[in-house]
Coordinates of C-alpha atoms and ligand atoms in Angstrom, one line a residue:
X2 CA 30.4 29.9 11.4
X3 CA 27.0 28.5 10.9
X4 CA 26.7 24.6 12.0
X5 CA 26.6 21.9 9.7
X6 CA 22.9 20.5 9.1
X7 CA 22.1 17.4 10.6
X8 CA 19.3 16.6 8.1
X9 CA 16.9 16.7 11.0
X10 CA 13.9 14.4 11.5
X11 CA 10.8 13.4 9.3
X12 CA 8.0 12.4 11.3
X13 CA 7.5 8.6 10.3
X14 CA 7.0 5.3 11.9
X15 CA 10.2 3.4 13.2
X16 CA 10.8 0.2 11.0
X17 CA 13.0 -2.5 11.9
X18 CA 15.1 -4.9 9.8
X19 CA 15.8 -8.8 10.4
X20 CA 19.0 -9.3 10.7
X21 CA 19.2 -11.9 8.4
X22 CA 17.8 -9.0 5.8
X23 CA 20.6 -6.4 6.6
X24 CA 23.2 -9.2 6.1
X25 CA 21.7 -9.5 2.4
X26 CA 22.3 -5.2 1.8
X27 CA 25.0 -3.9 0.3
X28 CA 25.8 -0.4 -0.1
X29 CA 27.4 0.5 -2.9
X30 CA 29.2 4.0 -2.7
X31 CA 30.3 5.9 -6.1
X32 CA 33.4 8.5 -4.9
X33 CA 35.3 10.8 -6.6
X34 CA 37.8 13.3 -4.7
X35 CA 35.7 12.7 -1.3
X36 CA 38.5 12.1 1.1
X37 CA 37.0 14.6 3.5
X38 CA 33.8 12.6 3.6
X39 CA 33.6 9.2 2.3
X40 CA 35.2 7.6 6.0
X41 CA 32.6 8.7 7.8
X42 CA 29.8 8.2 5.6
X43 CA 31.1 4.4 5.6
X44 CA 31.6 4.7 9.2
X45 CA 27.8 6.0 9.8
X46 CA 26.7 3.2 7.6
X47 CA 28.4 0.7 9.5
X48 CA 27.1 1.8 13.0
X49 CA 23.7 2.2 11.9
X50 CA 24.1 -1.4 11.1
X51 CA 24.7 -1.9 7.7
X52 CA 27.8 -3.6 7.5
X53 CA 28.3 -4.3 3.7
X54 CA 29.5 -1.4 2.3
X55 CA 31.5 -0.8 -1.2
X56 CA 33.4 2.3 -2.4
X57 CA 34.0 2.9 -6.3
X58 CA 37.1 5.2 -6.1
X59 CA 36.3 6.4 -9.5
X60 CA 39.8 7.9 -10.4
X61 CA 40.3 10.1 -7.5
X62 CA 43.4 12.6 -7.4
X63 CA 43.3 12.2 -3.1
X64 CA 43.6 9.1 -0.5
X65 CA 39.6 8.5 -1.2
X66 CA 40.5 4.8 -1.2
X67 CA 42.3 4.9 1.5
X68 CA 39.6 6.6 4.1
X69 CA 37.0 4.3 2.7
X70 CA 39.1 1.0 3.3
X71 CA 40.0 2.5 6.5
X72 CA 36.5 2.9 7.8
X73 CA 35.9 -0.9 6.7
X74 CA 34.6 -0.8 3.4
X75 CA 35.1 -2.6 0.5
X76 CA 37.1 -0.9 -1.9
X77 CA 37.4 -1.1 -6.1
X78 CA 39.1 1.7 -8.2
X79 CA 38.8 2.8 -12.1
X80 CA 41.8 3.8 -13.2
X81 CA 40.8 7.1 -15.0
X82 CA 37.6 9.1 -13.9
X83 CA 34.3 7.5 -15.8
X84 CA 31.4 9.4 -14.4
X85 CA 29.2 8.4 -11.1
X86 CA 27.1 6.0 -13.4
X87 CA 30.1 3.7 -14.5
X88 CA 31.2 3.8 -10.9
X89 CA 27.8 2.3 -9.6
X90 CA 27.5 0.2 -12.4
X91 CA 30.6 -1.3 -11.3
X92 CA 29.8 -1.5 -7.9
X93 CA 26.2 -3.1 -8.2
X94 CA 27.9 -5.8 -10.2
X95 CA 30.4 -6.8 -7.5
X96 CA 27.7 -6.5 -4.8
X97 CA 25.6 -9.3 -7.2
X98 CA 29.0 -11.2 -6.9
X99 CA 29.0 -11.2 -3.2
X100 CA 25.5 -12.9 -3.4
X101 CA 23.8 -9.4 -2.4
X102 CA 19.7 -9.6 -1.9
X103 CA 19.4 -5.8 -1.7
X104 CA 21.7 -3.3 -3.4
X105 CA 21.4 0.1 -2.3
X106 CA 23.2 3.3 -3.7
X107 CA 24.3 5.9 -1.5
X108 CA 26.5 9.2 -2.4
X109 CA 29.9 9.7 -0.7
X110 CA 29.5 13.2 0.0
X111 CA 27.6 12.9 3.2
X112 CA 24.3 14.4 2.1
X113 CA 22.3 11.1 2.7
X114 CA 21.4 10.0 6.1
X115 CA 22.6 6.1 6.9
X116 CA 19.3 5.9 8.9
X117 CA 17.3 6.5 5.6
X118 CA 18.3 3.1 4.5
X119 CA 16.0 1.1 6.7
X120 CA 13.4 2.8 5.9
X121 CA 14.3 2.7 1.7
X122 CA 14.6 -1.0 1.9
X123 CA 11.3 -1.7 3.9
X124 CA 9.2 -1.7 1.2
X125 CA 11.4 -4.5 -0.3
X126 CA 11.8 -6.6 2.4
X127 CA 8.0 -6.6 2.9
X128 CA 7.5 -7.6 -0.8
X129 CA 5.6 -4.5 -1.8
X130 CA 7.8 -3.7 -4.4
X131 CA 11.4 -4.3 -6.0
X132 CA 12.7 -0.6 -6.3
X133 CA 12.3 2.2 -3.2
X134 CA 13.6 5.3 -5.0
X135 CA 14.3 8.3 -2.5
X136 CA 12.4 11.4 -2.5
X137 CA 14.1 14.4 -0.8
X138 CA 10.2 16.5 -2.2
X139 CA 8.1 14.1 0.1
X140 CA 10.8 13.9 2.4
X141 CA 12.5 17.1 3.7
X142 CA 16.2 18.8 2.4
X143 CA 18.5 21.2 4.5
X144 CA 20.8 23.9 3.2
X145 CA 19.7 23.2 -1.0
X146 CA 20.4 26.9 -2.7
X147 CA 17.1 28.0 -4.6
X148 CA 19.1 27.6 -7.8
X149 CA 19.4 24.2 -7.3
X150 CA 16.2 23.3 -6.1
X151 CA 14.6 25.1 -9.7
X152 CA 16.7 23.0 -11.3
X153 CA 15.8 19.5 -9.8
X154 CA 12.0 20.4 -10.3
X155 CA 13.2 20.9 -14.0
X156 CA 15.0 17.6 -13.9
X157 CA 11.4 15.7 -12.3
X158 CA 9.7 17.3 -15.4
X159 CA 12.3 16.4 -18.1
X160 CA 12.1 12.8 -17.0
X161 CA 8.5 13.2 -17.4
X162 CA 8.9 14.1 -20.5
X163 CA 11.1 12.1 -21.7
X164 CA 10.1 8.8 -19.4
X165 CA 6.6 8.8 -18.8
X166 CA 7.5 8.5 -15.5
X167 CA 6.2 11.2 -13.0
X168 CA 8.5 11.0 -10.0
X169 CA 8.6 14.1 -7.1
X170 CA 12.3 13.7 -7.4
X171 CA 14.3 12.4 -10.1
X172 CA 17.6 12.4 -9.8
X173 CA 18.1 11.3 -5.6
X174 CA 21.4 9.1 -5.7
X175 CA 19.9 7.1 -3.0
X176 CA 17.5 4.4 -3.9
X177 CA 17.1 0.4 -3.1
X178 CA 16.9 -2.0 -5.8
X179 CA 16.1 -6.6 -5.4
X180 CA 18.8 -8.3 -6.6
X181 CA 16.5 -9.4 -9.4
X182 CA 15.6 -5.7 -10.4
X183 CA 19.4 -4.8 -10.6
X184 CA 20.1 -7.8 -12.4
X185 CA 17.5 -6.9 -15.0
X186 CA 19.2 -3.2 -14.8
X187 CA 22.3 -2.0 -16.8
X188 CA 23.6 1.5 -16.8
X189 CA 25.2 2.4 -19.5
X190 CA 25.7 5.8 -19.7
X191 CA 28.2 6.4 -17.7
X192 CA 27.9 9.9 -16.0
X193 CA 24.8 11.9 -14.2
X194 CA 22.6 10.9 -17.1
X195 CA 22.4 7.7 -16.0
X196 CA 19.7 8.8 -13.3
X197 CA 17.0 9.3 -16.0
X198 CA 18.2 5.9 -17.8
X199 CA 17.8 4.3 -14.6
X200 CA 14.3 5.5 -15.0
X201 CA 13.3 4.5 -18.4
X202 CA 14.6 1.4 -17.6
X203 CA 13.0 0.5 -14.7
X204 CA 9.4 1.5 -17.0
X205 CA 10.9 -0.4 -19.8
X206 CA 11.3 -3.4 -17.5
X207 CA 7.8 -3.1 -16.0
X208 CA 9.6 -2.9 -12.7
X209 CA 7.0 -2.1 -9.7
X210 CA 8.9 0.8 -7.8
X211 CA 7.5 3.6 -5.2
X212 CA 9.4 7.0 -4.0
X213 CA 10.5 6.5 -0.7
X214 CA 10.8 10.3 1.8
X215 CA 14.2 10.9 3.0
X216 CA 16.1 13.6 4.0
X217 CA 19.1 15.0 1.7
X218 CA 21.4 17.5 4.0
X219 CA 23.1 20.6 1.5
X220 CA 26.6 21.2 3.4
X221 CA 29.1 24.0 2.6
X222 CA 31.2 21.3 1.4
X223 CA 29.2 19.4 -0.8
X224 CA 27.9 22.6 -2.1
X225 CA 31.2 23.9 -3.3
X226 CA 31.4 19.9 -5.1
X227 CA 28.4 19.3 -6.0
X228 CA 26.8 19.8 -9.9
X229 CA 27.1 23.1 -11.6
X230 CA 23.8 24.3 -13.4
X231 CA 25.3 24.2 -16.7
X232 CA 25.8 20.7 -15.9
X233 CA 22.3 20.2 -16.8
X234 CA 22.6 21.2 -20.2
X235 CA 25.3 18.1 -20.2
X236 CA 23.4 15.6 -18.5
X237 CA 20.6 16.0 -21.2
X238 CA 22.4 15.8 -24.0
X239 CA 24.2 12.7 -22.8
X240 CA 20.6 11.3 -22.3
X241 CA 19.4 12.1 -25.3
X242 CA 22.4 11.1 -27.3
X243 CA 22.0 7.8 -25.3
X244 CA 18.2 7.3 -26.1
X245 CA 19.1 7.5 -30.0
X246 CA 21.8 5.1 -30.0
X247 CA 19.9 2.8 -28.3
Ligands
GTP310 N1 30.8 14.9 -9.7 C1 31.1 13.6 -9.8 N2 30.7 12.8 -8.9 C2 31.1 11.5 -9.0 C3 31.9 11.1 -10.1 N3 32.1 9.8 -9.9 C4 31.5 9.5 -8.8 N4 30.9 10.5 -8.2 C5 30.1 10.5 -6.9 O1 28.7 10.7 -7.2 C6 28.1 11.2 -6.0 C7 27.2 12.4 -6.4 O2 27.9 13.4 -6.9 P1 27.4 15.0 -6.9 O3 28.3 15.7 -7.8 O4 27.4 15.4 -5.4 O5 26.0 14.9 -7.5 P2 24.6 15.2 -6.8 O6 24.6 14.8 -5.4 O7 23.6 14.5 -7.8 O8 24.4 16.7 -7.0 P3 24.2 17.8 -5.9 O9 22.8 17.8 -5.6 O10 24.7 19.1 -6.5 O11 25.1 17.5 -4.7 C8 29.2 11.6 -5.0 O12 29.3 10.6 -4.1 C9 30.4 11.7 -5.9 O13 31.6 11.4 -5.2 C10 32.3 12.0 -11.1 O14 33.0 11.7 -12.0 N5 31.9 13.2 -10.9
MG311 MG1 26.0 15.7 -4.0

């Protein structure tokens, strides 16, 4: 059997965080059916010092609550399955209501790395900007199937498009937001659309931003859960839909 990738290294300067910054992060986690990964993502999270740390059960049929709360996160559950932008949506909001500075989203599957966050958030915590919004194109992927990397570069010109808003990755579940940029934020559509509404709303808003490299890691098992290509077809309609009944 062929390891697991690690995600590997991007040659960058170390940063470091004040302590008094990481106590002002939270990391909100939106989870559906990821029992098998969503402990030790919170776990990684933890160790590499980030200590706040929701999970959205979003409906699951398995004990995803249960492994997140276990690994010392703070847990909320919808009731029936939303989508992954209801689920953050929910989450942001009751990171804003524990007084969070820095909200940053994270996917429970384990293809982010928990050391990426330091470096997302640097920007933000030097007051260069009030979104970081991860780039796995400047930064470096392992494992992604050709398929799906065709279909993110079509996803980077749709939002293009459709935005104005030329981005080297578009739709990267991790990114950092200030608390005042996802105050002045709302997602409302409520599954994987809500990546290119995130975007339009940030250029609606006037909010400064800037793509931050990290590394997204394609295992066997987030391959086999991750989005189908037909699911693009989906995720534009619902975007489209949601731009006319704006
Ligand atoms: N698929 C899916 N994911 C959800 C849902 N609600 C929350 N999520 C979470 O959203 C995150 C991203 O989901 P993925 O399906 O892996 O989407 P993705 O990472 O953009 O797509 P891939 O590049 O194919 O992995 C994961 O942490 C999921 O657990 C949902 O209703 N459906
Ligand atoms: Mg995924």
């Amino acid at each position: 059997m062929q390891p697991e990738p690690t995600g590997g290294q991007l040659a960058r300067a170390p940063v470091s965080l004040a302590p008094e910054m990481r106590k002002g992060i939270w990391v909100v986690i939106a989870a559906f059916n990821e029992e098998r990964t969503v402990g030790s993502v919170v776990r990684e999270l933890r160790t590499t010092g980030f200590p706040n740390v929701v999970v959205v059960d979003d409906g699951s049929r398995d004990r995803t609550r249960a492994s997140a709360a276990a690994a010392g996160a703070s847990t909320l559950r919808h009731a029936i399955n939303r989508g992954q932008g209801a689920a953050l949506q929910t989450g942001i909001c009751y990171a804003l209501g524990r007084g969070a500075e820095t909200i940053v989203t994270f996917d429970a599957d384990g293809q982010h790395c928990a050391d990426d966050v330091a470096y997302l958030v640097a920007p933000l915590a030097a007051g260069r900007t009030a979104i970081a919004l991860g780039s796995r194109f400047a930064g470096r992927t392992t494992g992604l199937p050709p398929s799906r990397r065709a279909l993110l570069h079509v996803g980077r010109w749709f939002t293009w498009l459709s935005s104005g808003v030329r981005l080297s990755d578009a739709h990267n579940g991790l990114r950092a937001f200030s608390r005042d940029a996802a105050l002045a934020l709302d997602i409302r559509l409520d599954r994987m659309a809500h990546a290119s509404e995130l975007i339009d709303q940030i250029r609606r808003c006037g909010l400064p931003w800037v793509e931050v490299p990290v590394r997204v890691r394609y295992t066997a098992y987030s391959r086999g859960k991750g989005q189908r290509s037909w699911a693009a077809l989906r995720i534009a309609t619902d975007y489209l839909l949601g731009k006319l009944m704006r």
